[in-house]
Short mmCIF file of C-alpha atoms in Angstrom, two decimals:
data_model
loop_
_atom_site.label_atom_id
_atom_site.label_comp_id
_atom_site.label_asym_id
_atom_site.label_seq_id
_atom_site.Cartn_x
_atom_site.Cartn_y
_atom_site.Cartn_z
CA MET Z 1 69.15 76.56 90.05
CA THR Z 2 70.92 78.47 92.74
CA GLN Z 3 73.43 81.10 91.45
CA LEU Z 4 76.22 82.56 93.68
CA ILE Z 5 77.28 86.12 93.40
CA THR Z 6 80.13 88.14 94.88
CA LEU Z 7 80.27 91.90 95.02
CA THR Z 8 83.23 94.05 96.03
CA ASN Z 9 84.22 97.60 96.07
CA GLU Z 10 87.26 99.88 96.22
CA SER Z 11 86.54 100.38 100.04
CA GLY Z 12 87.22 96.75 100.54
CA MET Z 13 83.88 95.37 101.33
CA GLN Z 14 82.78 92.14 99.98
CA LEU Z 15 79.01 90.70 99.78
CA LYS Z 16 78.18 87.26 98.81
CA LEU Z 17 74.74 86.17 98.16
CA MET Z 18 72.71 83.72 96.19
CA THR Z 19 69.62 83.72 93.90
CA THR Z 20 67.63 81.42 96.18
CA GLY Z 21 65.60 83.64 98.62
CA ALA Z 22 67.83 86.54 97.46
CA ALA Z 23 69.66 85.46 100.61
CA LEU Z 24 72.95 87.04 101.86
CA LEU Z 25 75.71 84.65 102.57
CA SER Z 26 78.50 86.77 103.82
CA LEU Z 27 79.50 90.27 104.52
CA THR Z 28 83.05 91.39 105.33
CA VAL Z 29 84.06 94.85 106.01
CA PRO Z 30 87.83 96.24 106.65
CA VAL Z 31 88.43 96.82 110.44
CA GLY Z 32 92.06 97.96 110.94
CA ASP Z 33 94.13 95.25 109.14
CA GLU Z 34 91.38 92.45 109.28
CA GLN Z 35 88.45 91.77 107.08
CA ARG Z 36 85.63 91.17 109.60
CA GLU Z 37 82.75 89.06 108.98
CA VAL Z 38 79.38 90.79 110.10
CA LEU Z 39 76.75 88.48 109.06
CA LEU Z 40 75.81 84.91 110.42
CA GLY Z 41 75.40 82.66 107.42
CA CYS Z 42 75.24 79.11 105.98
CA LYS Z 43 76.29 77.01 103.31
CA PRO Z 44 74.23 77.41 100.13
CA GLU Z 45 73.31 73.59 100.23
CA ASP Z 46 72.14 74.13 103.81
CA TYR Z 47 69.80 77.08 103.04
CA LEU Z 48 66.60 75.29 102.49
CA ARG Z 49 66.78 73.27 105.56
CA GLN Z 50 66.82 76.28 107.84
CA GLN Z 51 63.55 77.83 109.15
CA VAL Z 52 65.01 81.10 110.44
CA TYR Z 53 64.83 83.18 107.25
CA LEU Z 54 68.49 83.36 107.44
CA ASN Z 55 69.54 86.76 105.68
CA ALA Z 56 66.65 86.12 103.21
CA MET Z 57 64.52 88.80 101.48
CA VAL Z 58 61.04 88.18 102.94
CA GLY Z 59 57.62 88.88 101.54
CA ARG Z 60 55.08 89.42 100.10
CA PHE Z 61 54.33 90.65 103.50
CA ALA Z 62 57.25 90.67 106.02
CA ASN Z 63 56.18 90.04 109.67
CA ARG Z 64 52.91 88.85 110.87
CA ILE Z 65 49.25 88.95 109.61
CA ALA Z 66 46.81 87.78 112.35
CA ASN Z 67 44.72 84.71 111.61
CA SER Z 68 46.13 84.75 108.03
CA VAL Z 69 43.12 86.74 106.58
CA ILE Z 70 42.90 90.14 104.84
CA HIS Z 71 39.86 92.21 103.75
CA TYR Z 72 39.66 94.74 100.97
CA GLN Z 73 36.66 96.55 99.65
CA GLY Z 74 34.10 93.67 100.42
CA GLU Z 75 36.75 90.86 99.35
CA THR Z 76 38.12 88.36 101.83
CA TYR Z 77 41.57 86.58 101.11
CA HIS Z 78 42.69 83.74 103.16
CA LEU Z 79 46.42 83.60 103.30
CA VAL Z 80 48.73 80.50 103.88
CA ALA Z 81 49.43 80.20 107.70
CA SER Z 82 53.09 79.74 108.54
CA GLN Z 83 53.37 80.42 112.20
CA GLY Z 84 50.41 78.75 114.20
CA GLU Z 85 47.22 80.30 112.65
CA ASN Z 86 49.15 83.47 111.55
CA CYS Z 87 50.88 84.40 108.31
CA LEU Z 88 54.47 85.26 109.01
CA HIS Z 89 56.80 86.58 106.24
CA GLY Z 90 54.40 85.89 103.44
CA GLY Z 91 53.54 82.32 104.06
CA LYS Z 92 55.07 78.84 104.00
CA ASP Z 93 56.46 79.36 100.62
CA GLY Z 94 57.33 83.12 100.60
CA PHE Z 95 59.82 84.99 98.56
CA ASP Z 96 62.60 83.59 101.00
CA ARG Z 97 61.97 80.24 99.37
CA ARG Z 98 61.93 81.27 95.71
CA GLU Z 99 64.64 81.38 93.06
CA TRP Z 100 65.27 85.05 91.99
CA SER Z 101 66.42 86.11 88.43
CA ILE Z 102 69.57 88.14 87.78
CA VAL Z 103 68.59 91.17 85.86
CA SER Z 104 72.01 92.95 85.84
CA LEU Z 105 75.43 92.31 87.49
CA GLN Z 106 78.41 94.60 87.99
CA GLN Z 107 81.28 94.53 90.31
CA ASP Z 108 79.67 96.23 93.16
CA LYS Z 109 75.96 95.98 92.44
CA VAL Z 110 73.35 93.23 91.35
CA THR Z 111 69.70 93.63 90.63
CA LEU Z 112 67.37 90.69 90.87
CA SER Z 113 63.78 90.18 89.99
CA LEU Z 114 60.88 88.04 91.19
CA HIS Z 115 57.34 87.35 89.68
CA SER Z 116 54.71 86.33 92.15
CA ALA Z 117 51.30 84.88 90.44
CA ASP Z 118 47.91 86.02 91.45
CA GLY Z 119 46.80 83.93 94.54
CA ASP Z 120 50.37 83.20 95.45
CA GLN Z 121 50.25 82.16 99.29
CA GLY Z 122 46.47 83.55 99.13
CA PHE Z 123 47.64 87.12 98.32
CA PRO Z 124 45.44 88.98 95.57
CA GLY Z 125 47.00 90.01 92.25
CA GLU Z 126 50.24 89.59 90.48
CA CYS Z 127 53.33 91.05 92.23
CA ASP Z 128 56.59 92.02 90.39
CA VAL Z 129 59.60 92.83 92.53
CA THR Z 130 63.02 94.30 91.53
CA LEU Z 131 65.67 94.14 94.25
CA THR Z 132 69.01 95.74 94.06
CA TYR Z 133 71.96 95.04 96.35
CA ALA Z 134 75.01 97.49 96.05
CA LEU Z 135 78.01 98.45 97.76
CA GLU Z 136 78.64 102.10 98.03
CA ASN Z 137 81.81 103.22 99.78
CA ASN Z 138 81.29 101.82 103.36
CA ASP Z 139 77.48 101.17 102.75
CA VAL Z 140 75.35 98.17 101.81
CA LEU Z 141 72.41 99.64 99.91
CA ILE Z 142 69.09 97.70 99.56
CA ASP Z 143 66.59 99.06 97.15
CA ILE Z 144 63.32 97.32 96.54
CA GLN Z 145 60.56 98.27 94.11
CA ALA Z 146 57.35 96.49 93.51
CA THR Z 147 54.04 96.71 91.42
CA VAL Z 148 50.85 94.84 91.71
CA SER Z 149 47.88 93.96 89.32
CA LYS Z 150 45.33 94.00 92.07
CA ALA Z 151 45.28 95.92 95.44
CA CYS Z 152 47.54 94.08 97.70
CA PRO Z 153 49.42 94.76 100.88
CA VAL Z 154 53.10 94.69 100.12
CA ASN Z 155 56.07 94.89 102.65
CA LEU Z 156 59.32 93.33 102.09
CA THR Z 157 62.48 93.55 104.16
CA CYS Z 158 65.98 91.90 104.52
CA HIS Z 159 65.91 89.37 107.39
CA GLY Z 160 69.69 89.71 107.87
CA TYR Z 161 71.52 88.56 111.08
CA PHE Z 162 74.19 90.73 112.26
CA ASN Z 163 76.98 90.11 114.64
CA LEU Z 164 79.72 92.82 114.39
CA ASP Z 165 82.35 91.04 116.48
CA GLY Z 166 83.86 89.20 113.61
CA LYS Z 167 83.37 85.90 115.54
CA ARG Z 168 80.68 83.74 116.86
CA GLY Z 169 79.43 84.87 120.26
CA ASP Z 170 76.65 86.34 122.07
CA VAL Z 171 75.10 89.50 120.26
CA ARG Z 172 73.62 90.81 123.54
CA GLU Z 173 77.08 91.97 124.34
CA HIS Z 174 76.60 94.83 121.58
CA ASP Z 175 75.27 98.19 122.24
CA LEU Z 176 72.20 99.29 120.50
CA MET Z 177 70.24 102.66 119.74
CA VAL Z 178 67.09 102.75 118.19
CA ASN Z 179 65.53 106.27 117.19
CA ALA Z 180 62.14 105.70 118.25
CA SER Z 181 59.86 106.86 121.12
CA ARG Z 182 57.06 104.32 120.37
CA TYR Z 183 56.89 100.57 119.91
CA LEU Z 184 54.13 97.90 119.35
CA PRO Z 185 53.41 95.64 122.33
CA ILE Z 186 52.76 92.14 121.14
CA ASP Z 187 50.98 88.87 122.33
CA ALA Z 188 52.73 85.42 122.76
CA MET Z 189 52.54 84.91 119.07
CA GLY Z 190 54.08 88.15 118.13
CA ILE Z 191 50.80 89.92 117.03
CA PRO Z 192 50.53 93.47 118.09
CA LEU Z 193 48.02 94.06 120.86
CA SER Z 194 44.81 95.88 120.03
CA SER Z 195 46.04 98.85 121.65
CA ALA Z 196 47.74 101.78 119.64
CA PRO Z 197 51.57 102.10 119.72
CA GLN Z 198 52.92 102.61 123.16
CA PRO Z 199 55.68 104.96 124.52
CA VAL Z 200 58.82 103.06 124.87
CA GLU Z 201 59.67 102.50 128.76
CA ALA Z 202 62.24 100.86 130.92
CA ALA Z 203 64.24 98.24 129.16
CA LEU Z 204 62.29 98.76 125.86
CA ASP Z 205 63.65 102.26 125.61
CA LEU Z 206 66.62 102.35 123.39
CA ARG Z 207 66.82 105.92 122.52
CA GLN Z 208 70.11 106.01 124.24
CA SER Z 209 72.73 103.43 123.11
CA ARG Z 210 73.24 100.84 125.74
CA CYS Z 211 74.36 97.12 126.01
CA LEU Z 212 71.73 94.71 125.13
CA LYS Z 213 72.40 92.59 128.14
CA GLU Z 214 71.54 95.41 130.49
CA GLN Z 215 68.03 94.97 131.86
CA TRP Z 216 67.68 91.73 129.87
CA LEU Z 217 64.20 90.17 130.28
CA SER Z 218 63.28 92.80 132.93
CA HIS Z 219 60.25 93.84 131.18
CA PRO Z 220 57.13 91.49 130.54
CA GLN Z 221 57.19 92.14 126.85
CA LEU Z 222 60.79 90.90 126.59
CA VAL Z 223 59.83 87.78 128.65
CA THR Z 224 56.97 87.19 126.23
CA ALA Z 225 59.11 87.13 123.12
CA LYS Z 226 62.21 85.69 124.93
CA GLY Z 227 64.14 88.79 124.04
CA PHE Z 228 63.36 91.67 121.60
CA ASP Z 229 61.09 90.92 118.71
CA HIS Z 230 59.39 94.07 118.44
CA CYS Z 231 58.54 96.77 115.88
CA TYR Z 232 59.68 100.39 116.71
CA LEU Z 233 57.96 103.21 115.22
CA LEU Z 234 60.73 105.34 113.94
CA ASP Z 235 61.21 109.25 115.05
CA SER Z 236 63.90 109.77 112.32
CA ASP Z 237 63.54 110.58 108.80
CA ALA Z 238 65.62 108.99 106.09
CA GLN Z 239 68.50 111.21 106.71
CA GLU Z 240 69.03 110.30 110.37
CA ALA Z 241 70.06 107.02 111.53
CA ALA Z 242 67.23 104.90 112.55
CA ALA Z 243 69.42 102.54 114.51
CA ARG Z 244 73.07 102.17 115.63
CA LEU Z 245 74.56 98.91 116.54
CA THR Z 246 78.22 98.59 117.97
CA SER Z 247 80.35 95.60 118.41
CA ALA Z 248 81.35 94.42 121.94
CA ASP Z 249 84.98 95.42 121.29
CA ALA Z 250 83.70 99.00 120.06
CA ARG Z 251 85.76 98.71 116.96
CA LEU Z 252 82.98 98.65 114.58
CA THR Z 253 79.50 100.44 114.30
CA MET Z 254 76.84 99.76 112.03
CA GLU Z 255 74.14 102.68 111.34
CA VAL Z 256 70.73 101.88 109.55
CA PHE Z 257 69.17 104.35 107.36
CA THR Z 258 65.68 103.80 105.90
CA ASN Z 259 62.65 105.24 104.29
CA GLN Z 260 60.37 102.86 106.16
CA PRO Z 261 58.16 103.84 109.04
CA GLY Z 262 59.33 101.03 111.32
CA ILE Z 263 62.12 98.82 112.28
CA GLN Z 264 61.81 95.23 113.87
CA ILE Z 265 64.39 94.57 116.48
CA TYR Z 266 65.00 90.71 116.70
CA THR Z 267 67.70 89.31 118.96
CA GLY Z 268 67.72 85.86 117.37
CA ASN Z 269 65.69 84.32 120.27
CA TYR Z 270 65.01 81.23 118.33
CA LEU Z 271 68.22 80.80 116.20
CA ASP Z 272 69.17 77.56 118.18
CA GLY Z 273 69.62 74.70 115.58
CA ALA Z 274 69.97 76.71 112.41
CA PRO Z 275 73.07 75.64 110.34
CA SER Z 276 76.05 77.85 110.20
CA ARG Z 277 78.74 78.34 107.34
CA ASP Z 278 81.22 76.23 109.50
CA GLY Z 279 78.87 73.23 109.51
CA THR Z 280 77.92 73.57 113.18
CA LEU Z 281 74.70 74.91 114.61
CA TYR Z 282 73.81 78.44 115.71
CA GLN Z 283 72.64 79.00 119.11
CA ASP Z 284 70.02 81.62 120.42
CA TYR Z 285 71.25 85.22 120.46
CA GLU Z 286 74.24 84.88 118.16
CA GLY Z 287 72.74 87.43 115.68
CA ILE Z 288 70.34 90.48 115.81
CA CYS Z 289 68.16 91.45 112.91
CA LEU Z 290 67.23 95.22 112.32
CA GLU Z 291 64.37 94.83 109.72
CA ALA Z 292 63.19 98.07 108.37
CA GLN Z 293 59.39 97.72 107.18
CA LEU Z 294 55.90 98.85 107.41
CA LEU Z 295 54.12 97.84 110.48
CA PRO Z 296 53.11 94.34 111.27
CA ASP Z 297 49.39 93.26 110.91
CA SER Z 298 48.60 96.59 109.40
CA PRO Z 299 46.47 95.36 106.33
CA GLY Z 300 43.33 95.25 108.64
CA ARG Z 301 44.21 97.87 111.20
CA PRO Z 302 44.21 101.51 109.91
CA GLU Z 303 45.72 102.88 113.06
CA LEU Z 304 49.03 101.07 112.17
CA GLY Z 305 49.30 102.66 108.56
CA ASP Z 306 48.19 101.60 105.16
CA PRO Z 307 50.31 99.05 103.39
CA TRP Z 308 48.05 98.36 100.53
CA LEU Z 309 49.56 98.88 97.17
CA LEU Z 310 47.27 99.87 94.32
CA PRO Z 311 47.90 99.10 90.60
CA GLY Z 312 49.59 101.89 88.98
CA ASN Z 313 51.65 102.73 92.08
CA THR Z 314 55.05 101.52 92.94
CA TYR Z 315 56.27 100.29 96.46
CA HIS Z 316 59.71 101.47 97.12
CA HIS Z 317 61.76 100.56 100.08
CA GLN Z 318 65.25 101.69 100.62
CA THR Z 319 67.56 100.65 103.49
CA ARG Z 320 71.20 101.47 103.85
CA TYR Z 321 73.62 99.85 106.27
CA ARG Z 322 76.56 101.93 106.95
CA PHE Z 323 79.83 100.54 108.58
CA ILE Z 324 82.19 102.64 110.62
CA ALA Z 325 85.46 101.26 111.97
CA ALA Z 326 86.98 102.90 114.87
#
């Protein structure tokens, strides 16, 4: 049964989440004399009827694996397809659909756990995940650790949809900077093309902060995806901001720090019809996801890194969302 959790801290932040999908329901931050809602969200009872991974923790492997198949040391594993013939976000019954367990709960921090059985969605081996959400000053810290009983690609991320305006509207009015000089071009299904990562160019170059609506759909890759849905290979280390998002009114900025090599920028291109917390339906482009992760389709493509976690080793993903009010 779903359990609801509310975290607060002395800085005035409040984070609401639930154990189903470890999904975030609301995040408010102080901006002047207001508490500004910065996340899209739905009513808990509506969560399982949405298909857009609304603020969920996705895995066992976030993003896409082509043809839903992986190979390792002579073994072939057929995964559950969840987007056409490809495996998206861990399969049809991924971690975003699971009931997570509460390990510990404090005023400003909660730790959850999840056990995934051998063969779950086709993935080899058992996988045990520990996930912590914590409020630290003006930051939301997400810390994920995982172990496996057999070699398996592991890649988890928070699929949070942000809109920093504090009201519903077009997130393309936000300014965005991404500290990356390379990205992965994709085909019509979002699978990285066979070529190696490419230099950012024209409308895909986000190294200088600019309004997302500028040059909108002016590049063939943006037309292919109906907006941004691309993985950027970060130039920054964990001490530098991987990305910076600023509200349309310029009163609130969110910086992203992570130890992951990539960040998927997704502008909510297929949000239309998802339930909102006020009972109405979201429209496309009302929220943006900045999903720190390993690179998509990398289990069988060494040029995209090695996402295979081995028994005895620990996967450790840490992402920090920092909020700065003007």
